[in-house]
Amino acid sequence: MDSPTVAVHEGAHHEHPSYQRHHFVTMDQQRESASFGMWLFLLTEIMFFGGMFTAYLIYRNWYYPAFVAGSHTLSIVLGTTNTAVLITSSFTMAMGVWCAETRKRSGLILSIILTLVLGLVFLGIKSVEYHEKWVQHHVPGLRFDAMTFVHPKAEPGQPVEPGLPLDMAQHTEIYFSLYFAMTGMHALHMIIGMGLLIFMLIKAVQGAYDDGNIAFIENFGLYWHFVDIVWIFLFPLLYLISRHQ
Amino acid sequence: MSEMEAKHGEEHHIVSPKIYVMIATALLICTALTVAASYLELGPWNAVVALGIAVFKATLVVLFFMHIKYSSRLMKLTVGAGLFTFLALVGMSMSDYISRAWGSF
């Protein structure tokens, strides 16, 4: 990297896009620096969510019957639908990055709109699930009744759950605390992401990305896919792994 | 200079829509598989299968949607370092619980 750089800057001004900062030798170096910074941020996010995942694993170990009973109250249908919705939104975002890279403005706008709509569908389904928790008195701290696990009511079309002893039933509150903490932080990340999507949509309509200055879109893509990965792990842990116990 | 320019072309790889479609399809199929597997009676293997499929899905997302397969060694090392640190921290936190049942089977 030594001699060619000097040679370039001794002569006439080196040709480069206007958005290349002068402390970067090449556009690739600038792009990789931005992407490297984004990944470092995502690593801190892994540690942040990792703490909650670890808490979930340890408490599940301690109060296993309560966690099994708690997870049986979640709807597999809604959870599966949301997983499919989020994966599809990751796909539309990846297509948005491709459209930006190949400078297709209308394709980029369409991808951003689709990603936004799918994000809204996800949050809509999530709010239906949260509402159900409210109705069933499964919201820790605000509206919680452990007795629903001591004397479970028969759900239509499902076998009657065996009741838990009172002390174990009270620990289902920990399951729901973690459920709301984890899905709530995940939903907050999506809400922030959708704010950024609206920002990008406005910029894209104005043609701000037509010159190839798309680092923002590429790094937002990484963020959106990360949020998808968090859900990929939340879904089996919260909804699936206790089906049969 | 020519050497540097030659490198330019290779460095930024644009992943094609075809690959994105294939990966999205694979992810949806894996989702169906993991839901189907959760209805089978597998005892302790239910959790293993579900988490195994989740790890596979996450790997696909990181490699293709997040372009790590086509990225430089620096980026690959960054992701690897993050994963290693995460696993070390979780592993150490869980070490008591992981080993507690040893000998009781």
Tab-separated table of C-alpha atoms in Angstrom:
chain	number	residue	atom	x	y	z
A	1	MET	CA	0.000	0.000	0.000
A	2	ASP	CA	3.032	2.387	0.152
A	3	SER	CA	4.477	3.292	-3.220
A	4	PRO	CA	1.271	3.304	-5.343
A	5	THR	CA	-0.481	5.635	-2.885
A	6	VAL	CA	2.322	8.176	-2.950
A	7	ALA	CA	2.507	8.011	-6.712
A	8	VAL	CA	-1.189	8.745	-7.026
A	9	HIS	CA	-1.216	11.731	-4.734
A	10	GLU	CA	1.898	13.336	-6.215
A	11	GLY	CA	0.257	13.612	-9.587
A	12	ALA	CA	-3.123	14.996	-10.569
A	13	HIS	CA	-6.000	14.407	-8.159
A	14	HIS	CA	-6.896	10.750	-8.098
A	15	GLU	CA	-10.268	9.928	-9.619
A	16	HIS	CA	-12.792	8.892	-6.992
A	17	PRO	CA	-16.469	9.388	-6.132
A	18	SER	CA	-17.281	12.624	-4.309
A	19	TYR	CA	-18.441	10.688	-1.243
A	20	GLN	CA	-15.071	9.033	-0.718
A	21	ARG	CA	-13.463	10.628	2.337
A	22	HIS	CA	-9.894	11.718	1.733
A	23	HIS	CA	-8.490	9.656	4.621
A	24	PHE	CA	-9.398	6.467	2.740
A	25	VAL	CA	-7.128	5.248	-0.035
A	26	THR	CA	-9.869	3.460	-1.968
A	27	MET	CA	-13.644	3.130	-1.935
A	28	ASP	CA	-13.229	-0.506	-0.917
A	29	GLN	CA	-11.243	0.533	2.111
A	30	GLN	CA	-13.946	3.037	3.051
A	31	ARG	CA	-16.710	0.483	2.523
A	32	GLU	CA	-14.943	-2.174	4.547
A	33	SER	CA	-14.225	0.251	7.399
A	34	ALA	CA	-17.908	1.128	7.638
A	35	SER	CA	-18.945	-2.505	7.486
A	36	PHE	CA	-16.294	-3.428	10.096
A	37	GLY	CA	-17.665	-0.756	12.436
A	38	MET	CA	-21.196	-2.037	11.894
A	39	TRP	CA	-20.115	-5.574	12.750
A	40	LEU	CA	-18.426	-4.394	15.944
A	41	PHE	CA	-21.737	-2.782	16.925
A	42	LEU	CA	-23.546	-6.030	16.128
A	43	LEU	CA	-21.108	-7.928	18.376
A	44	THR	CA	-22.160	-5.698	21.294
A	45	GLU	CA	-25.747	-6.520	20.355
A	46	ILE	CA	-24.949	-10.250	20.462
A	47	MET	CA	-23.638	-9.786	24.021
A	48	PHE	CA	-26.735	-7.762	24.957
A	49	PHE	CA	-29.200	-10.377	23.745
A	50	GLY	CA	-26.818	-13.121	24.897
A	51	GLY	CA	-27.289	-12.035	28.504
A	52	MET	CA	-31.032	-12.524	28.215
A	53	PHE	CA	-30.639	-15.868	26.446
A	54	THR	CA	-28.355	-17.056	29.247
A	55	ALA	CA	-30.830	-15.891	31.892
A	56	TYR	CA	-33.531	-17.798	30.027
A	57	LEU	CA	-31.451	-21.007	29.922
A	58	ILE	CA	-30.556	-20.832	33.625
A	59	TYR	CA	-34.084	-20.089	34.825
A	60	ARG	CA	-35.473	-22.792	32.548
A	61	ASN	CA	-33.077	-25.165	34.264
A	62	TRP	CA	-34.243	-24.068	37.725
A	63	TYR	CA	-38.006	-23.899	37.159
A	64	TYR	CA	-38.396	-26.367	34.335
A	65	PRO	CA	-42.106	-27.327	34.863
A	66	ALA	CA	-43.064	-23.632	35.050
A	67	PHE	CA	-41.243	-22.912	31.795
A	68	VAL	CA	-42.898	-25.865	30.075
A	69	ALA	CA	-46.337	-24.721	31.234
A	70	GLY	CA	-45.585	-21.120	30.228
A	71	SER	CA	-44.433	-22.047	26.746
A	72	HIS	CA	-47.563	-24.157	26.211
A	73	THR	CA	-49.627	-20.952	26.357
A	74	LEU	CA	-47.929	-19.541	23.229
A	75	SER	CA	-49.495	-20.017	19.808
A	76	ILE	CA	-47.328	-22.073	17.459
A	77	VAL	CA	-49.365	-20.873	14.485
A	78	LEU	CA	-48.750	-17.200	15.242
A	79	GLY	CA	-45.088	-17.844	16.064
A	80	THR	CA	-44.494	-19.778	12.837
A	81	THR	CA	-46.290	-17.142	10.763
A	82	ASN	CA	-44.138	-14.428	12.313
A	83	THR	CA	-40.970	-16.403	11.616
A	84	ALA	CA	-41.930	-16.723	7.954
A	85	VAL	CA	-42.843	-13.022	7.794
A	86	LEU	CA	-39.507	-11.970	9.284
A	87	ILE	CA	-37.475	-14.265	7.014
A	88	THR	CA	-39.318	-12.852	4.013
A	89	SER	CA	-38.599	-9.308	5.193
A	90	SER	CA	-34.914	-10.222	5.457
A	91	PHE	CA	-35.128	-11.442	1.867
A	92	THR	CA	-36.766	-8.215	0.646
A	93	MET	CA	-34.077	-6.223	2.479
A	94	ALA	CA	-31.343	-8.290	0.842
A	95	MET	CA	-33.005	-7.531	-2.509
A	96	GLY	CA	-33.010	-3.846	-1.540
A	97	VAL	CA	-29.246	-3.988	-1.006
A	98	TRP	CA	-28.859	-5.642	-4.411
A	99	CYS	CA	-31.023	-2.966	-6.079
A	100	ALA	CA	-28.931	-0.268	-4.400
A	101	GLU	CA	-25.692	-1.914	-5.520
A	102	THR	CA	-26.911	-2.147	-9.098
A	103	ARG	CA	-28.431	1.365	-8.905
A	104	LYS	CA	-32.056	0.411	-9.511
A	105	ARG	CA	-33.988	3.192	-7.798
A	106	SER	CA	-37.545	1.882	-8.225
A	107	GLY	CA	-36.483	-1.612	-7.191
A	108	LEU	CA	-34.883	-0.170	-4.079
A	109	ILE	CA	-38.026	1.805	-3.219
A	110	LEU	CA	-40.201	-1.281	-3.700
A	111	SER	CA	-37.880	-3.404	-1.539
A	112	ILE	CA	-37.912	-0.858	1.269
A	113	ILE	CA	-41.716	-0.595	1.164
A	114	LEU	CA	-42.110	-4.399	1.220
A	115	THR	CA	-39.664	-4.686	4.126
A	116	LEU	CA	-41.601	-2.000	6.005
A	117	VAL	CA	-44.952	-3.699	5.371
A	118	LEU	CA	-43.611	-7.096	6.498
A	119	GLY	CA	-42.144	-5.460	9.604
A	120	LEU	CA	-45.568	-3.979	10.355
A	121	VAL	CA	-47.244	-7.372	9.861
A	122	PHE	CA	-44.753	-8.897	12.309
A	123	LEU	CA	-45.454	-6.255	14.952
A	124	GLY	CA	-49.196	-6.578	14.322
A	125	ILE	CA	-49.119	-10.332	14.974
A	126	LYS	CA	-46.873	-9.724	17.987
A	127	SER	CA	-49.406	-7.277	19.432
A	128	VAL	CA	-52.185	-9.840	18.962
A	129	GLU	CA	-50.076	-12.251	21.014
A	130	TYR	CA	-49.398	-9.605	23.673
A	131	HIS	CA	-53.110	-8.845	23.861
A	132	GLU	CA	-53.857	-12.520	24.416
A	133	LYS	CA	-51.372	-12.530	27.310
A	134	TRP	CA	-53.179	-9.541	28.822
A	135	VAL	CA	-56.561	-11.231	28.534
A	136	GLN	CA	-55.240	-14.437	30.119
A	137	HIS	CA	-53.611	-12.605	33.076
A	138	HIS	CA	-50.116	-13.588	31.954
A	139	VAL	CA	-48.450	-10.166	32.104
A	140	PRO	CA	-45.957	-10.134	34.997
A	141	GLY	CA	-46.199	-7.192	37.362
A	142	LEU	CA	-49.269	-5.660	35.740
A	143	ARG	CA	-51.867	-8.335	35.329
A	144	PHE	CA	-50.739	-11.735	36.487
A	145	ASP	CA	-52.538	-14.641	38.097
A	146	ALA	CA	-50.532	-17.780	38.888
A	147	MET	CA	-53.768	-19.646	39.676
A	148	THR	CA	-54.350	-20.091	35.916
A	149	PHE	CA	-51.486	-22.608	36.118
A	150	VAL	CA	-52.719	-24.332	39.292
A	151	HIS	CA	-56.161	-24.963	37.817
A	152	PRO	CA	-55.728	-24.694	34.029
A	153	LYS	CA	-58.881	-24.229	32.031
A	154	ALA	CA	-59.484	-26.574	29.119
A	155	GLU	CA	-58.690	-24.833	25.840
A	156	PRO	CA	-61.005	-25.726	22.948
A	157	GLY	CA	-59.464	-28.441	20.820
A	158	GLN	CA	-56.535	-29.045	23.154
A	159	PRO	CA	-55.910	-31.594	25.912
A	160	VAL	CA	-56.249	-30.274	29.458
A	161	GLU	CA	-52.886	-29.279	30.913
A	162	PRO	CA	-52.052	-30.842	34.264
A	163	GLY	CA	-52.010	-28.243	37.049
A	164	LEU	CA	-48.795	-27.145	38.773
A	165	PRO	CA	-48.224	-26.910	42.531
A	166	LEU	CA	-48.709	-23.310	43.683
A	167	ASP	CA	-45.012	-22.530	44.282
A	168	MET	CA	-44.023	-23.764	40.823
A	169	ALA	CA	-47.028	-22.021	39.241
A	170	GLN	CA	-45.762	-18.731	40.675
A	171	HIS	CA	-42.474	-19.212	38.824
A	172	THR	CA	-44.282	-19.009	35.485
A	173	GLU	CA	-44.099	-15.262	36.136
A	174	ILE	CA	-40.343	-15.543	35.514
A	175	TYR	CA	-40.993	-17.278	32.197
A	176	PHE	CA	-43.322	-14.472	31.127
A	177	SER	CA	-40.918	-11.786	32.405
A	178	LEU	CA	-38.219	-13.229	30.152
A	179	TYR	CA	-40.710	-13.704	27.329
A	180	PHE	CA	-41.674	-10.036	27.435
A	181	ALA	CA	-38.094	-8.837	27.973
A	182	MET	CA	-36.752	-10.802	25.016
A	183	THR	CA	-39.584	-10.352	22.526
A	184	GLY	CA	-39.999	-6.751	23.705
A	185	MET	CA	-36.337	-5.863	23.102
A	186	HIS	CA	-36.573	-7.631	19.755
A	187	ALA	CA	-39.706	-5.629	18.882
A	188	LEU	CA	-37.967	-2.404	19.967
A	189	HIS	CA	-35.123	-3.210	17.571
A	190	MET	CA	-37.687	-3.674	14.812
A	191	ILE	CA	-39.395	-0.377	15.622
A	192	ILE	CA	-36.026	1.420	15.454
A	193	GLY	CA	-35.293	-0.418	12.201
A	194	MET	CA	-38.614	0.657	10.721
A	195	GLY	CA	-37.849	4.269	11.624
A	196	LEU	CA	-34.587	3.921	9.694
A	197	LEU	CA	-36.453	2.244	6.802
A	198	ILE	CA	-38.786	5.253	6.545
A	199	PHE	CA	-35.738	7.542	6.535
A	200	MET	CA	-34.163	5.466	3.749
A	201	LEU	CA	-37.431	5.420	1.806
A	202	ILE	CA	-37.560	9.236	1.766
A	203	LYS	CA	-33.896	9.450	0.729
A	204	ALA	CA	-34.389	6.790	-1.965
A	205	VAL	CA	-37.388	8.622	-3.434
A	206	GLN	CA	-35.258	11.772	-3.561
A	207	GLY	CA	-32.622	9.786	-5.477
A	208	ALA	CA	-29.975	10.091	-2.762
A	209	TYR	CA	-28.587	6.610	-3.470
A	210	ASP	CA	-28.374	6.916	-7.257
A	211	ASP	CA	-24.715	7.937	-7.124
A	212	GLY	CA	-23.671	4.654	-5.467
A	213	ASN	CA	-23.244	6.135	-1.979
A	214	ILE	CA	-25.056	3.228	-0.358
A	215	ALA	CA	-23.042	2.426	2.774
A	216	PHE	CA	-26.085	3.322	4.886
A	217	ILE	CA	-28.277	0.789	3.069
A	218	GLU	CA	-25.660	-1.963	3.239
A	219	ASN	CA	-25.103	-1.466	6.960
A	220	PHE	CA	-28.800	-1.174	7.688
A	221	GLY	CA	-29.166	-4.511	5.872
A	222	LEU	CA	-26.707	-6.053	8.340
A	223	TYR	CA	-28.755	-4.663	11.243
A	224	TRP	CA	-32.037	-5.986	9.849
A	225	HIS	CA	-30.583	-9.455	9.251
A	226	PHE	CA	-29.192	-9.452	12.789
A	227	VAL	CA	-32.672	-8.770	14.162
A	228	ASP	CA	-33.872	-11.693	12.028
A	229	ILE	CA	-31.202	-13.968	13.566
A	230	VAL	CA	-32.289	-13.012	17.098
A	231	TRP	CA	-35.812	-14.135	16.214
A	232	ILE	CA	-34.504	-17.352	14.630
A	233	PHE	CA	-33.273	-18.293	18.136
A	234	LEU	CA	-36.174	-16.804	20.124
A	235	PHE	CA	-38.732	-18.817	18.173
A	236	PRO	CA	-37.515	-22.348	19.064
A	237	LEU	CA	-36.535	-21.400	22.628
A	238	LEU	CA	-39.822	-19.741	23.553
A	239	TYR	CA	-42.321	-21.628	21.389
A	240	LEU	CA	-41.003	-25.013	20.356
A	241	ILE	CA	-38.585	-26.840	22.630
A	242	SER	CA	-41.057	-27.579	25.437
A	243	ARG	CA	-43.915	-28.877	23.317
A	244	HIS	CA	-43.770	-32.433	24.601
A	245	GLN	CA	-42.809	-32.196	28.213
B	1	MET	CA	-1.566	1.095	-9.439
B	2	SER	CA	-2.711	-1.532	-11.893
B	3	GLU	CA	-2.273	-4.128	-9.180
B	4	MET	CA	-4.539	-2.171	-6.852
B	5	GLU	CA	-7.177	-1.683	-9.487
B	6	ALA	CA	-7.167	-5.356	-10.276
B	7	LYS	CA	-7.910	-6.012	-6.625
B	8	HIS	CA	-10.799	-3.533	-6.622
B	9	GLY	CA	-12.921	-5.553	-8.957
B	10	GLU	CA	-12.670	-8.678	-6.830
B	11	GLU	CA	-13.114	-7.106	-3.443
B	12	HIS	CA	-16.690	-5.932	-3.603
B	13	HIS	CA	-18.748	-8.919	-4.601
B	14	ILE	CA	-22.391	-8.260	-5.458
B	15	VAL	CA	-24.477	-11.248	-4.344
B	16	SER	CA	-27.049	-12.110	-7.004
B	17	PRO	CA	-30.837	-12.245	-6.439
B	18	LYS	CA	-30.758	-15.910	-7.431
B	19	ILE	CA	-28.722	-16.719	-4.320
B	20	TYR	CA	-31.022	-14.603	-2.154
B	21	VAL	CA	-34.059	-16.520	-3.450
B	22	MET	CA	-32.357	-19.853	-2.791
B	23	ILE	CA	-31.358	-18.855	0.751
B	24	ALA	CA	-34.811	-17.453	1.578
B	25	THR	CA	-36.396	-20.698	0.332
B	26	ALA	CA	-33.972	-22.780	2.394
B	27	LEU	CA	-34.769	-20.680	5.478
B	28	LEU	CA	-38.527	-21.150	5.014
B	29	ILE	CA	-38.105	-24.909	4.521
B	30	CYS	CA	-35.996	-25.079	7.700
B	31	THR	CA	-38.715	-23.196	9.568
B	32	ALA	CA	-41.284	-25.773	8.439
B	33	LEU	CA	-38.894	-28.579	9.451
B	34	THR	CA	-38.285	-27.189	12.921
B	35	VAL	CA	-42.014	-26.767	13.554
B	36	ALA	CA	-42.685	-30.303	12.289
B	37	ALA	CA	-39.873	-31.678	14.477
B	38	SER	CA	-41.376	-29.994	17.543
B	39	TYR	CA	-44.487	-32.168	17.159
B	40	LEU	CA	-42.421	-35.359	17.313
B	41	GLU	CA	-41.738	-37.000	20.655
B	42	LEU	CA	-37.936	-36.896	20.859
B	43	GLY	CA	-37.343	-36.370	24.567
B	44	PRO	CA	-34.208	-34.319	25.170
B	45	TRP	CA	-33.493	-34.344	21.429
B	46	ASN	CA	-36.360	-31.922	20.732
B	47	ALA	CA	-34.246	-29.042	22.054
B	48	VAL	CA	-31.114	-30.294	20.271
B	49	VAL	CA	-32.895	-30.577	16.900
B	50	ALA	CA	-34.606	-27.171	17.285
B	51	LEU	CA	-31.381	-25.390	18.224
B	52	GLY	CA	-29.402	-27.243	15.551
B	53	ILE	CA	-31.812	-26.043	12.862
B	54	ALA	CA	-31.694	-22.510	14.334
B	55	VAL	CA	-27.880	-22.499	14.180
B	56	PHE	CA	-28.006	-23.700	10.564
B	57	LYS	CA	-30.503	-20.949	9.650
B	58	ALA	CA	-28.431	-18.279	11.386
B	59	THR	CA	-25.328	-19.506	9.535
B	60	LEU	CA	-27.107	-19.160	6.186
B	61	VAL	CA	-28.198	-15.615	7.071
B	62	VAL	CA	-24.686	-14.575	8.150
B	63	LEU	CA	-22.908	-16.157	5.173
B	64	PHE	CA	-25.235	-15.039	2.383
B	65	PHE	CA	-27.658	-12.282	3.463
B	66	MET	CA	-24.866	-10.609	5.434
B	67	HIS	CA	-22.270	-11.373	2.727
B	68	ILE	CA	-19.676	-12.882	5.084
B	69	LYS	CA	-18.933	-15.701	2.630
B	70	TYR	CA	-17.749	-13.082	0.134
B	71	SER	CA	-16.046	-10.778	2.645
B	72	SER	CA	-12.407	-10.300	3.557
B	73	ARG	CA	-10.598	-12.272	6.225
B	74	LEU	CA	-10.865	-9.305	8.568
B	75	MET	CA	-14.654	-9.510	8.496
B	76	LYS	CA	-14.670	-13.295	8.846
B	77	LEU	CA	-12.334	-13.034	11.826
B	78	THR	CA	-14.525	-10.336	13.391
B	79	VAL	CA	-17.616	-12.522	13.187
B	80	GLY	CA	-15.668	-15.539	14.424
B	81	ALA	CA	-14.268	-13.579	17.365
B	82	GLY	CA	-17.751	-12.417	18.332
B	83	LEU	CA	-19.137	-15.936	18.146
B	84	PHE	CA	-16.224	-17.336	20.157
B	85	THR	CA	-16.589	-14.692	22.901
B	86	PHE	CA	-20.330	-15.283	23.074
B	87	LEU	CA	-19.925	-19.053	23.358
B	88	ALA	CA	-17.138	-18.689	25.956
B	89	LEU	CA	-19.280	-16.412	28.130
B	90	VAL	CA	-22.416	-18.537	27.848
B	91	GLY	CA	-20.412	-21.738	28.285
B	92	MET	CA	-18.749	-20.503	31.465
B	93	SER	CA	-22.042	-19.204	32.870
B	94	MET	CA	-23.725	-22.514	32.162
B	95	SER	CA	-20.826	-24.814	33.110
B	96	ASP	CA	-22.348	-25.711	36.488
B	97	TYR	CA	-25.724	-26.600	34.993
B	98	ILE	CA	-24.238	-28.429	32.023
B	99	SER	CA	-22.170	-30.706	34.252
B	100	ARG	CA	-24.672	-31.151	37.101
B	101	ALA	CA	-26.486	-34.126	35.578
B	102	TRP	CA	-23.268	-35.965	34.694
B	103	GLY	CA	-23.121	-39.331	36.372
B	104	SER	CA	-26.838	-39.448	37.119
B	105	PHE	CA	-27.747	-41.313	33.944
